[in-house]
PDB file of C-alpha atoms in Angstrom:
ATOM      1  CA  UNK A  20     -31.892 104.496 150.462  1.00  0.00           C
ATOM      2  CA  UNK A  21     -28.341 105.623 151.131  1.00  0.00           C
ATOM      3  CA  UNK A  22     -26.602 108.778 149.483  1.00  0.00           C
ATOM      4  CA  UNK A  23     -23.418 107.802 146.833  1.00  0.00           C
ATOM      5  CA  UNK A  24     -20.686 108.371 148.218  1.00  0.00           C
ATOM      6  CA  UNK A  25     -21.177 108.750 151.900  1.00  0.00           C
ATOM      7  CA  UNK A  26     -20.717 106.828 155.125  1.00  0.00           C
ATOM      8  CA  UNK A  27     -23.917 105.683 155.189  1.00  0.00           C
ATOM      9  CA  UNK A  28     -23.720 103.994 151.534  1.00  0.00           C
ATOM     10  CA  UNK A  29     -20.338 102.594 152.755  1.00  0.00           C
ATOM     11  CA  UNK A  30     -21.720 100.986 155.869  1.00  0.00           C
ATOM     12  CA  UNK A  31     -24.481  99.263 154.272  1.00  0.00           C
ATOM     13  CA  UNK A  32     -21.798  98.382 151.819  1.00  0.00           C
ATOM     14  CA  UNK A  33     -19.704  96.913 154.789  1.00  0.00           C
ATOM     15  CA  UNK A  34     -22.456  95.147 156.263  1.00  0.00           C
ATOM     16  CA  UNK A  35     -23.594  93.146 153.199  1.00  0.00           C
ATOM     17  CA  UNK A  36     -20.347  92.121 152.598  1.00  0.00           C
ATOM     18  CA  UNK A  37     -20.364  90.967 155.741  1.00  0.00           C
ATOM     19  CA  UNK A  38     -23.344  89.238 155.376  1.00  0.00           C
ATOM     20  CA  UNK A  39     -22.473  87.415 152.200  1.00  0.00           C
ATOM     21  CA  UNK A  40     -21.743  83.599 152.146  1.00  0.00           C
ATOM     22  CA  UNK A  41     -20.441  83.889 149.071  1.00  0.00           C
ATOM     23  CA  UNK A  42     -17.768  86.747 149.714  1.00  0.00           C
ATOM     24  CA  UNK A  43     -16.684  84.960 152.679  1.00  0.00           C
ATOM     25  CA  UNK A  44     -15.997  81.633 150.497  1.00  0.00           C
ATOM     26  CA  UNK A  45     -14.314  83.289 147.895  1.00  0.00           C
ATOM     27  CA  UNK A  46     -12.390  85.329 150.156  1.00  0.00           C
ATOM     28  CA  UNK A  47     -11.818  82.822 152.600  1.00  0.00           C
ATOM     29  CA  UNK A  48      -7.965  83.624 152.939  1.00  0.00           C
ATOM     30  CA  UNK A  49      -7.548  87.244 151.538  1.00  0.00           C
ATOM     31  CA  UNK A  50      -5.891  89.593 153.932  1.00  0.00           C
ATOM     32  CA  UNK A  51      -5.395  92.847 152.283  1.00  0.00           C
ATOM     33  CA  UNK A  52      -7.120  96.752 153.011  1.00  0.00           C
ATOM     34  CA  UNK A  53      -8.879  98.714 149.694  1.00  0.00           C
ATOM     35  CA  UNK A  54      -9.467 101.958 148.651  1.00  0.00           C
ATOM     36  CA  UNK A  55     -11.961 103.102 146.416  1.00  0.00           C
ATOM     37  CA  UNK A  56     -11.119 106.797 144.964  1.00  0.00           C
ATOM     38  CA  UNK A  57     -14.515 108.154 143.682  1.00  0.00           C
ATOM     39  CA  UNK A  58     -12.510 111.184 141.720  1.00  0.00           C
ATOM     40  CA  UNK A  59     -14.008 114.211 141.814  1.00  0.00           C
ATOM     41  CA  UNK A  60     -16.733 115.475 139.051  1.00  0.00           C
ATOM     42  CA  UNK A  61     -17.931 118.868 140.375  1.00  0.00           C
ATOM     43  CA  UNK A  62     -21.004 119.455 138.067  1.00  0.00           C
ATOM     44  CA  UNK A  63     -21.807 115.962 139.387  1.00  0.00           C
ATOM     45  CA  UNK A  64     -22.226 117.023 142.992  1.00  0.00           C
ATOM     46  CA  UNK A  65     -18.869 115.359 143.870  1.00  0.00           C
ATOM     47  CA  UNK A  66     -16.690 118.332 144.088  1.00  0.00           C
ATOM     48  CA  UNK A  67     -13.432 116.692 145.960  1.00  0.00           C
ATOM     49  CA  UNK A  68     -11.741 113.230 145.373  1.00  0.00           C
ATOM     50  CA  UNK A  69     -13.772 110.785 147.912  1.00  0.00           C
ATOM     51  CA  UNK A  70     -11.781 107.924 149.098  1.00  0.00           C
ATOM     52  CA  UNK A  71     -13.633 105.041 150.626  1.00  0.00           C
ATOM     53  CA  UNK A  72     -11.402 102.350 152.876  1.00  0.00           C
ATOM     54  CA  UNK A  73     -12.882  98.908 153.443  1.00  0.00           C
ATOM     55  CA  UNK A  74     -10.156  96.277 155.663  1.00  0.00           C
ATOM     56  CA  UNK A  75     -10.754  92.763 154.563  1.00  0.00           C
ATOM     57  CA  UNK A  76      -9.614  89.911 155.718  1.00  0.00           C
ATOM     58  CA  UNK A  77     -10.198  86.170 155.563  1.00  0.00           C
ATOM     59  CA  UNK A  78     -13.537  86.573 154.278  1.00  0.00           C
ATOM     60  CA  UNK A  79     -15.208  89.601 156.100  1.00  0.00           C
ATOM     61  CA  UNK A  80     -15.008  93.313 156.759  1.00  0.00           C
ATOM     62  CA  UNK A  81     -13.220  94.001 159.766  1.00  0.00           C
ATOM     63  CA  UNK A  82     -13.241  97.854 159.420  1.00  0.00           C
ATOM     64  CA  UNK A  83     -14.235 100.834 157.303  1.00  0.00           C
ATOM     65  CA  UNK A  84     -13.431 104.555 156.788  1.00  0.00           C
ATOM     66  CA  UNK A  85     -14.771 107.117 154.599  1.00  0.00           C
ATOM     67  CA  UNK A  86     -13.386 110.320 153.305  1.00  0.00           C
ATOM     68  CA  UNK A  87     -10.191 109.215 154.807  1.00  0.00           C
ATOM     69  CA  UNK A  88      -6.978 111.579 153.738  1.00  0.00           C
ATOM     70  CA  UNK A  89      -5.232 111.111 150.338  1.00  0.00           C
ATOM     71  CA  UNK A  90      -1.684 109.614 152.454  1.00  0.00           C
ATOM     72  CA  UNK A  91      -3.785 107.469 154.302  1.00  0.00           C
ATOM     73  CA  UNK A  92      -5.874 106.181 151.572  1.00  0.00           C
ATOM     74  CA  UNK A  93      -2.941 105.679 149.407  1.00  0.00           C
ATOM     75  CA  UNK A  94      -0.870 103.943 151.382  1.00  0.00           C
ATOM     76  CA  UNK A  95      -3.082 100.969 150.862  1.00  0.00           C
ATOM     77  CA  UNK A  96      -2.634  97.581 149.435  1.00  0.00           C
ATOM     78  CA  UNK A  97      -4.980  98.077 146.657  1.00  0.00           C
ATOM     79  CA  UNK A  98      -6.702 101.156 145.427  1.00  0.00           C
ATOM     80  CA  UNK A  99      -9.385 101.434 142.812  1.00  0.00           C
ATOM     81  CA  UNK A 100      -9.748 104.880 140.994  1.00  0.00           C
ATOM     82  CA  UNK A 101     -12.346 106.207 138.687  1.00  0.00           C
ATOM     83  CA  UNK A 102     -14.401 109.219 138.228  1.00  0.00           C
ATOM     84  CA  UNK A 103     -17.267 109.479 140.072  1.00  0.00           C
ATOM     85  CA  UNK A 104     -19.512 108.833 137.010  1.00  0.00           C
ATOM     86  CA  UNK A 105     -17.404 105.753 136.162  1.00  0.00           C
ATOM     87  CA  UNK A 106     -18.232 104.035 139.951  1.00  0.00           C
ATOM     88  CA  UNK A 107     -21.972 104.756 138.994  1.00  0.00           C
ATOM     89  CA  UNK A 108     -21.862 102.753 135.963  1.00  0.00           C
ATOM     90  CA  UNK A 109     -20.197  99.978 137.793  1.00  0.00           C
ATOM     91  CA  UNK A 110     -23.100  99.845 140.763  1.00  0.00           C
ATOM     92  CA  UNK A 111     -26.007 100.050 138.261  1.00  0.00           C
ATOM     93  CA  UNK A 112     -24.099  97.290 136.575  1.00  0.00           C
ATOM     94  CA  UNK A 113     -23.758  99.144 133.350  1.00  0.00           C
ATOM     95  CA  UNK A 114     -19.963  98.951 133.558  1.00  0.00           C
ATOM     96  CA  UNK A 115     -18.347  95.725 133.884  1.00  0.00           C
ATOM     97  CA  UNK A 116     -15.505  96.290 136.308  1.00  0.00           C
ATOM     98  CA  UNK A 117     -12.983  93.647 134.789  1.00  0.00           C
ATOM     99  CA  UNK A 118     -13.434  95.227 131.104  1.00  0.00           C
ATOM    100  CA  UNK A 119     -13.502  98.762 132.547  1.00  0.00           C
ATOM    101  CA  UNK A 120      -9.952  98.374 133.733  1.00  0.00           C
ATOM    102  CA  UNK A 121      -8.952  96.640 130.458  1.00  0.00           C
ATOM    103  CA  UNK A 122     -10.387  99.733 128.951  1.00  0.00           C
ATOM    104  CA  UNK A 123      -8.535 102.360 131.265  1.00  0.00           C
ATOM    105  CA  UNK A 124     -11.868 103.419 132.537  1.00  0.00           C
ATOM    106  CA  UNK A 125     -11.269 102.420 135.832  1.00  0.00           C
ATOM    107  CA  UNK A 126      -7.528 102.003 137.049  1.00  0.00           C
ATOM    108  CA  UNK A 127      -5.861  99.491 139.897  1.00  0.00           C
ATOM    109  CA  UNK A 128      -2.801  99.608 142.015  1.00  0.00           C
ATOM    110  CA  UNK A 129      -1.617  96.986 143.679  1.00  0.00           C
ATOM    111  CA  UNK A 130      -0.587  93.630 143.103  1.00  0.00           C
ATOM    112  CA  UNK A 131      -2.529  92.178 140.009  1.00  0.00           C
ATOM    113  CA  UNK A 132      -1.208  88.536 140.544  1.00  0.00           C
ATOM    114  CA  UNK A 133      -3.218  88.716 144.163  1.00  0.00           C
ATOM    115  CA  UNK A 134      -5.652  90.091 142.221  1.00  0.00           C
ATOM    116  CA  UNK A 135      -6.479  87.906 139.452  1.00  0.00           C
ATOM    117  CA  UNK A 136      -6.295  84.965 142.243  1.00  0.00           C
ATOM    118  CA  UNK A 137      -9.386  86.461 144.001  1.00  0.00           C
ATOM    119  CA  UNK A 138     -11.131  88.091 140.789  1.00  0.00           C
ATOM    120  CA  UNK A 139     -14.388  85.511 142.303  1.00  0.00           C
ATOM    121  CA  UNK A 140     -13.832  87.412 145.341  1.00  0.00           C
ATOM    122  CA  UNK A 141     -13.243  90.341 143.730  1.00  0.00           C
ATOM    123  CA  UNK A 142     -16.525  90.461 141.392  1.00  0.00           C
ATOM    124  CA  UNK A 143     -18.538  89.550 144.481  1.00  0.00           C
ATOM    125  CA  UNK A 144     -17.791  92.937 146.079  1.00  0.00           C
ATOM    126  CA  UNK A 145     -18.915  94.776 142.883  1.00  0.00           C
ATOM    127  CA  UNK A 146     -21.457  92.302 142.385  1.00  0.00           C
ATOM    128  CA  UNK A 147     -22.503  93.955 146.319  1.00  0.00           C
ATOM    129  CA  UNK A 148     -22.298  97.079 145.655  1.00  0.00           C
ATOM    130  CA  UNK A 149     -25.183  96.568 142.927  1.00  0.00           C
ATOM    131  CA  UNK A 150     -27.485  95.690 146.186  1.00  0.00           C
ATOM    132  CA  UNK A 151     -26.990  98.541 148.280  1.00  0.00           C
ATOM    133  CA  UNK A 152     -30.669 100.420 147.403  1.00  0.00           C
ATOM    134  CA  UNK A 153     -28.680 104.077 146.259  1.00  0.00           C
ATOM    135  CA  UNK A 154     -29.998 106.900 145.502  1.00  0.00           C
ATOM    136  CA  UNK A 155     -26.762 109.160 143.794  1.00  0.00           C
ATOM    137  CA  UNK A 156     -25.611 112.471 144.531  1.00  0.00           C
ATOM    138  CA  UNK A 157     -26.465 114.191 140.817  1.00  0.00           C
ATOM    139  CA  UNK A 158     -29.548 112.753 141.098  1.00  0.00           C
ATOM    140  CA  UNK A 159     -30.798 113.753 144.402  1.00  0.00           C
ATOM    141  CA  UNK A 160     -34.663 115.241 144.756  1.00  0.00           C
TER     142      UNK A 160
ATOM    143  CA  UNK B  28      15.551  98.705 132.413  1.00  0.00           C
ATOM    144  CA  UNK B  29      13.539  96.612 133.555  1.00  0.00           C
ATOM    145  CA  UNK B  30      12.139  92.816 132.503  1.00  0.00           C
ATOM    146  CA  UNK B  31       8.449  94.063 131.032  1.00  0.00           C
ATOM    147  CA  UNK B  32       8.857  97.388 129.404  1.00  0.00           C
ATOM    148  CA  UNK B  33       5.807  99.487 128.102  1.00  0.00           C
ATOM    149  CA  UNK B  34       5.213 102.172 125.702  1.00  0.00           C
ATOM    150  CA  UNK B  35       4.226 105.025 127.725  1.00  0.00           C
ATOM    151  CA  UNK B  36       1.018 105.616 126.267  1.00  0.00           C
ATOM    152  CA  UNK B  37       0.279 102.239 127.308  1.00  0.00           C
ATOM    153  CA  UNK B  38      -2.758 102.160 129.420  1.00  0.00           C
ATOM    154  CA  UNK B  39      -6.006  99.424 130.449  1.00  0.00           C
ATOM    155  CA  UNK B  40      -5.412  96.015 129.089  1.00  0.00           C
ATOM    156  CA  UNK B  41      -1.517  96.697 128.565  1.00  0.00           C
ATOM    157  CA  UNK B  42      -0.603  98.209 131.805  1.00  0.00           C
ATOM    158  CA  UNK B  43      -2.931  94.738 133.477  1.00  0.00           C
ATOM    159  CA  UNK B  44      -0.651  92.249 131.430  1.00  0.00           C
ATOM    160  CA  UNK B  45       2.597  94.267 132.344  1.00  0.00           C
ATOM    161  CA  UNK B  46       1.643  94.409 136.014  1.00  0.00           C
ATOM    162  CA  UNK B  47       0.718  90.899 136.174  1.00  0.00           C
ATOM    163  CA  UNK B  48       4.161  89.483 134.225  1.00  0.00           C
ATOM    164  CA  UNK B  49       5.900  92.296 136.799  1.00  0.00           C
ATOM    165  CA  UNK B  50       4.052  90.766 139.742  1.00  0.00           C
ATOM    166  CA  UNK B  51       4.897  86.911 138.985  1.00  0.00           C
ATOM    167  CA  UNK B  52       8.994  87.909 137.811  1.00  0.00           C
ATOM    168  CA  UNK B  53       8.986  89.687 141.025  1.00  0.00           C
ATOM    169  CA  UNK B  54       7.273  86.410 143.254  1.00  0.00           C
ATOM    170  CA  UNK B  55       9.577  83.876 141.660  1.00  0.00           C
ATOM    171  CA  UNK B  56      12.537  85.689 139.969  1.00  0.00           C
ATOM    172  CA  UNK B  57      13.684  82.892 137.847  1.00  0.00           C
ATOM    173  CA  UNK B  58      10.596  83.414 136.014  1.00  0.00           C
ATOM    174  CA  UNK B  59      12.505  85.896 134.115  1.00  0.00           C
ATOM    175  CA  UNK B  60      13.917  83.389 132.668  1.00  0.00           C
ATOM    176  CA  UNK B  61      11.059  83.012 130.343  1.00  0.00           C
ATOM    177  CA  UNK B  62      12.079  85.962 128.594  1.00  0.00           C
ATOM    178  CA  UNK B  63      15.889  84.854 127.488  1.00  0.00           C
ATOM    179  CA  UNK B  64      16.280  83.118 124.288  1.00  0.00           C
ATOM    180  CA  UNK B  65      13.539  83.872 122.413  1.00  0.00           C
ATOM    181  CA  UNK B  66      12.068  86.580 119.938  1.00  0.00           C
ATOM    182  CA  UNK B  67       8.410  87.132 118.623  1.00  0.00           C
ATOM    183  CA  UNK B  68       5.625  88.911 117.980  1.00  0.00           C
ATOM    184  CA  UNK B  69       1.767  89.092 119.849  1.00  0.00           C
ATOM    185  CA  UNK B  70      -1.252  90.281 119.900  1.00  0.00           C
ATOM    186  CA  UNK B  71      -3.835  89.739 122.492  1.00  0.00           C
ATOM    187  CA  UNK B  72      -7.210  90.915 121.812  1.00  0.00           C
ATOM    188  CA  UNK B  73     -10.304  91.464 124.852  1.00  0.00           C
ATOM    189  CA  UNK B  74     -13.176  91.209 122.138  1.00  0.00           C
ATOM    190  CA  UNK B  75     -15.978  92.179 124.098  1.00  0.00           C
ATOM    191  CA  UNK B  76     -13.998  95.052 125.568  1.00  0.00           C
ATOM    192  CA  UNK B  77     -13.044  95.886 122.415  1.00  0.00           C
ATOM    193  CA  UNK B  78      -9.446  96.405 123.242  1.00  0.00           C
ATOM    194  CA  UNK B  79      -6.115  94.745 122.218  1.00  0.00           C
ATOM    195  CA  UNK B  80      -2.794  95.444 122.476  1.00  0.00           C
ATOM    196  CA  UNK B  81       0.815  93.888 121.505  1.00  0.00           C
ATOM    197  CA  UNK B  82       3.202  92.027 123.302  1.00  0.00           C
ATOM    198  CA  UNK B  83       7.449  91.667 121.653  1.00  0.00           C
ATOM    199  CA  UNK B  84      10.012  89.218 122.953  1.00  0.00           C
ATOM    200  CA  UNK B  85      13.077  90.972 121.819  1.00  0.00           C
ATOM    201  CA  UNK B  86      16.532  91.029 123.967  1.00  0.00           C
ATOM    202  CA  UNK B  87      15.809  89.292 126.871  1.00  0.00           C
ATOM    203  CA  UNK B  88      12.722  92.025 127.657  1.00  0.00           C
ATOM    204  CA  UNK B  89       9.096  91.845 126.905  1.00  0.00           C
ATOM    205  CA  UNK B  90       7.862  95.370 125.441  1.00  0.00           C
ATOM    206  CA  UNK B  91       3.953  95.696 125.653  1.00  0.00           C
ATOM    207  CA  UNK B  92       3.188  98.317 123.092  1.00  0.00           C
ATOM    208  CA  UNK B  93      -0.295 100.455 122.856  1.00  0.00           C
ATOM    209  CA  UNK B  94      -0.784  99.386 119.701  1.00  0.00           C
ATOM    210  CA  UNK B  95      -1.335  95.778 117.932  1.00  0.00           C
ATOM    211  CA  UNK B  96       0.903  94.478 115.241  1.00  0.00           C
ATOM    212  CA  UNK B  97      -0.090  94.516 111.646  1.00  0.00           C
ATOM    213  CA  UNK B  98       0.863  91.122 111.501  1.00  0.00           C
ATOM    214  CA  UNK B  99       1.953  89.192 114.744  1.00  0.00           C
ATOM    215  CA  UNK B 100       3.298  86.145 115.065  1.00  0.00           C
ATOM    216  CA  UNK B 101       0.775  85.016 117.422  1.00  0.00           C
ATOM    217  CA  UNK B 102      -2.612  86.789 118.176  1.00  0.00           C
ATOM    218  CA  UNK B 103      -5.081  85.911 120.942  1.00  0.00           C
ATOM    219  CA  UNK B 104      -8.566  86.490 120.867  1.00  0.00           C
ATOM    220  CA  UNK B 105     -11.262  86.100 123.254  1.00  0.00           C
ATOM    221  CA  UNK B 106     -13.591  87.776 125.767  1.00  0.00           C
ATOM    222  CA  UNK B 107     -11.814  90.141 129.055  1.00  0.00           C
ATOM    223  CA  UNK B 108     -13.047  87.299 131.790  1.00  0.00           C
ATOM    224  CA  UNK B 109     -11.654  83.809 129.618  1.00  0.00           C
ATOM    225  CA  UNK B 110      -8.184  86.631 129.483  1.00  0.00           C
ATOM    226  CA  UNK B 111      -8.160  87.244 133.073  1.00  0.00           C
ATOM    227  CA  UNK B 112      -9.231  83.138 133.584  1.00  0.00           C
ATOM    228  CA  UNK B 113      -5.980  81.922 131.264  1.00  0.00           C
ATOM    229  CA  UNK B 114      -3.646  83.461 134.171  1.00  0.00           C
ATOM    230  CA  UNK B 115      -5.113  80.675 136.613  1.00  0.00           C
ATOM    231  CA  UNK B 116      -5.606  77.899 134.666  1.00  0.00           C
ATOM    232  CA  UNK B 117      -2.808  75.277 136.046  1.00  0.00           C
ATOM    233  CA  UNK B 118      -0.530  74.214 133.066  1.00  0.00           C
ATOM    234  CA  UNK B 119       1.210  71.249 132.121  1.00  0.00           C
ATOM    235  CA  UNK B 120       4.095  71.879 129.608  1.00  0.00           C
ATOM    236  CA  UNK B 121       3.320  75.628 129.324  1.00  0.00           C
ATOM    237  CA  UNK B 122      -0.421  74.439 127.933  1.00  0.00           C
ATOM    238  CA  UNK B 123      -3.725  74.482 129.961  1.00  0.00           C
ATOM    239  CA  UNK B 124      -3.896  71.013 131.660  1.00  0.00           C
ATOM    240  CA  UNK B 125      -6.672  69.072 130.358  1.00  0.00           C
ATOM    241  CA  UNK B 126      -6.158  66.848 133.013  1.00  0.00           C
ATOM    242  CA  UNK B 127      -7.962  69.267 135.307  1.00  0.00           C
ATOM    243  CA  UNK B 128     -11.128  71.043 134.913  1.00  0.00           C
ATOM    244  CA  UNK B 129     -10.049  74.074 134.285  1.00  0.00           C
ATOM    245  CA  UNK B 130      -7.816  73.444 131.702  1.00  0.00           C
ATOM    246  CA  UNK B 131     -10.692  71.145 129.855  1.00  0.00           C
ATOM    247  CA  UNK B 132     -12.742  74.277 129.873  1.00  0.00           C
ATOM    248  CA  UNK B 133      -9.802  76.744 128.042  1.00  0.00           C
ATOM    249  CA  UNK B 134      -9.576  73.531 125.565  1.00  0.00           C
ATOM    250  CA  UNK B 135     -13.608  73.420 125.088  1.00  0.00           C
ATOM    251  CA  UNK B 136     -13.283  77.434 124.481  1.00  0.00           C
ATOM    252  CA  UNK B 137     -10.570  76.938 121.843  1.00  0.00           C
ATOM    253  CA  UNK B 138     -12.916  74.043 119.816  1.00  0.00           C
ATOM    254  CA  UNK B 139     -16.239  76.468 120.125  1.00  0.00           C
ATOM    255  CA  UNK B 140     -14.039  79.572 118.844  1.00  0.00           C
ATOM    256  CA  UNK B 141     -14.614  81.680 122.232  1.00  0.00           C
ATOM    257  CA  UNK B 142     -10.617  81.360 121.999  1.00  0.00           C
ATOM    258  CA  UNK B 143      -9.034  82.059 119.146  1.00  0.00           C
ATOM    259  CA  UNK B 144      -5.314  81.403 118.980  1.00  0.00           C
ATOM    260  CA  UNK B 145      -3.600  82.040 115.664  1.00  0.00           C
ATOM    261  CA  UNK B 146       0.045  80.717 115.790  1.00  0.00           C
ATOM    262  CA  UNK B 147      -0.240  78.546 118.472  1.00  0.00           C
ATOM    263  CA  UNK B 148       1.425  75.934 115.605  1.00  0.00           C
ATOM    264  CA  UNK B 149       3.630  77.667 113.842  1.00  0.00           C
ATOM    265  CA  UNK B 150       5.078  79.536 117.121  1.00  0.00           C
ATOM    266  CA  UNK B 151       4.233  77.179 120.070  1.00  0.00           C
ATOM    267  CA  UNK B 152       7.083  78.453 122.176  1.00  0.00           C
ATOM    268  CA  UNK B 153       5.925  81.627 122.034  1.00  0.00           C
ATOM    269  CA  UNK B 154       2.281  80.491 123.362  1.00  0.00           C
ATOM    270  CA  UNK B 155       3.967  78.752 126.216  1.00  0.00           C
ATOM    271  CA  UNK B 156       6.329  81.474 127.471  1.00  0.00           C
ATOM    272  CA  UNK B 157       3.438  83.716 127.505  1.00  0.00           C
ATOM    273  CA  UNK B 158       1.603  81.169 129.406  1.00  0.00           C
ATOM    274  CA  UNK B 159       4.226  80.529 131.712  1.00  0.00           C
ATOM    275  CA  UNK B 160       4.804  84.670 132.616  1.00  0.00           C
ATOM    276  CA  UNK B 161       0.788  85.315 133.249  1.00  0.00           C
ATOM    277  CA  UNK B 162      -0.009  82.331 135.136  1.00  0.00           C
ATOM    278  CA  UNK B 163      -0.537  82.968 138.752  1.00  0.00           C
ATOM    279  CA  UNK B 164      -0.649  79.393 139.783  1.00  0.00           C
TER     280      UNK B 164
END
């Protein structure tokens, strides 16, 4: 069971992407880096903004970084940002991600064309994140 | 000013259509074309997100507005994924192709009501120039 957010969550995160056949179809010909911003919630246990970094390209995960600086995180080609409450929703699948950023809950920068060419690819990472086994921050024993 | 042109308390399903009409203008400029010579009214509706907002052809700009339109001349309606779907579906004549697969199954949503188009006769060119600016094909 791995802590949200931490490095460990986002290396098992890495490695089932990774590991998934159909990521690496849908993805075949992405080439792009992505940060997540988990924003801060401090009566959550989350007292900073997080940012998680995942490279991808053609179909895998060639590199990862947590708790990377703001300018670095930024400075990618697509970042996903949502209150730290928000991303929990979206791993226990209570949130769907595509309504959640038709609803403002959970905001994208970036290039949406690229985007909505890979939303298969795209839904398969969230779809991954549902798998890691997590045990999260506010609701640690 | 620029080509798409939102309110500023646009946010969620507006600010997604803007970026993606930015996004394709800015890939193939003549797109921008699409927005010249016509005027008109839409709404587009994400039912199960329970979100809409409205779209205006006026002056050679396309203003995406936080709120819907009393009356529009053309409202969409259907669920967030068909939305985000309609942007790759490959078109023939501004209309899904229902030549291809994917354009069969926008078709086969429009006869079982999971896509509701209100307009599409009266204002056809509107339904196409929309087409035409969010399709990422």
């Amino acid at each position: 069971m791995a802590l949200f957010p931490s490095e460990a969550w986002l290396k098992e995160y890495v490695d089932l992407i990774n590991s998934s056949k159909e990521y690496e179809e849908a993805a075949a010909t992405w080439e792009g880096d992505l940060c997540y911003v988990f924003e801060a919630e401090p009566d959550k246990g989350v007292p900073t903004d997080v940012r998680a970094w995942i490279d991808l390209w053609h179909g895998k995960c060639r590199g990862y970084k947590f708790d990377l600086p703001a300018e670095e995180g930024d400075a990618s080609k697509f970042i996903i940002r949502a209150p730290y409450s928000r991303w929990k929703q979206v791993i226990n699948k209570e949130l769907d991600p595509i309504k959640g950023m038709m609803q403002g809950k959970l905001k994208l920068k970036g290039d949406l064309p690229t985007i909505v060419r890979y939303v298969k690819a795209a839904n398969e990472l969230v779809n991954l994140a549902g798998h890691v086994p997590t045990e999260f921050v506010d609701e640690q024993s | 000013m620029g080509f798409v042109v939102t309110d500023p308390d646009v946010e969620g399903l507006g600010v997604m259509l803007a970026d993606l009409i930015r996004g394709n203008i800015e890939a193939d400029p003549d797109r921008a074309r699409l927005l010249h010579g016509i005027t008109g009214t839409i709404n587009v509706r994400a039912s199960d997100a329970e979100v809409d907002v409205g779209m205006e052809f006026r002056d050679g700009q396309l203003l995406v507005h936080a709120k819907p339109f009393p009356k529009a001349d053309l409202d969409i309606t259907t669920d967030a994924d068909t939305l985000m779907g309609m942007s790759t579906v490959p078109l023939r004549f501004g209309m899904p192709d229902a030549s291809k697969a994917e354009g069969r199954a926008v078709v086969g949503k429009m006869v079982r009501g999971e896509l509701k188009v209100r307009g599409m006769v009266t204002k056809p060119k509107l339904l196409t120039r929309l087409q035409r600016l969010l399709s990422v094909g």
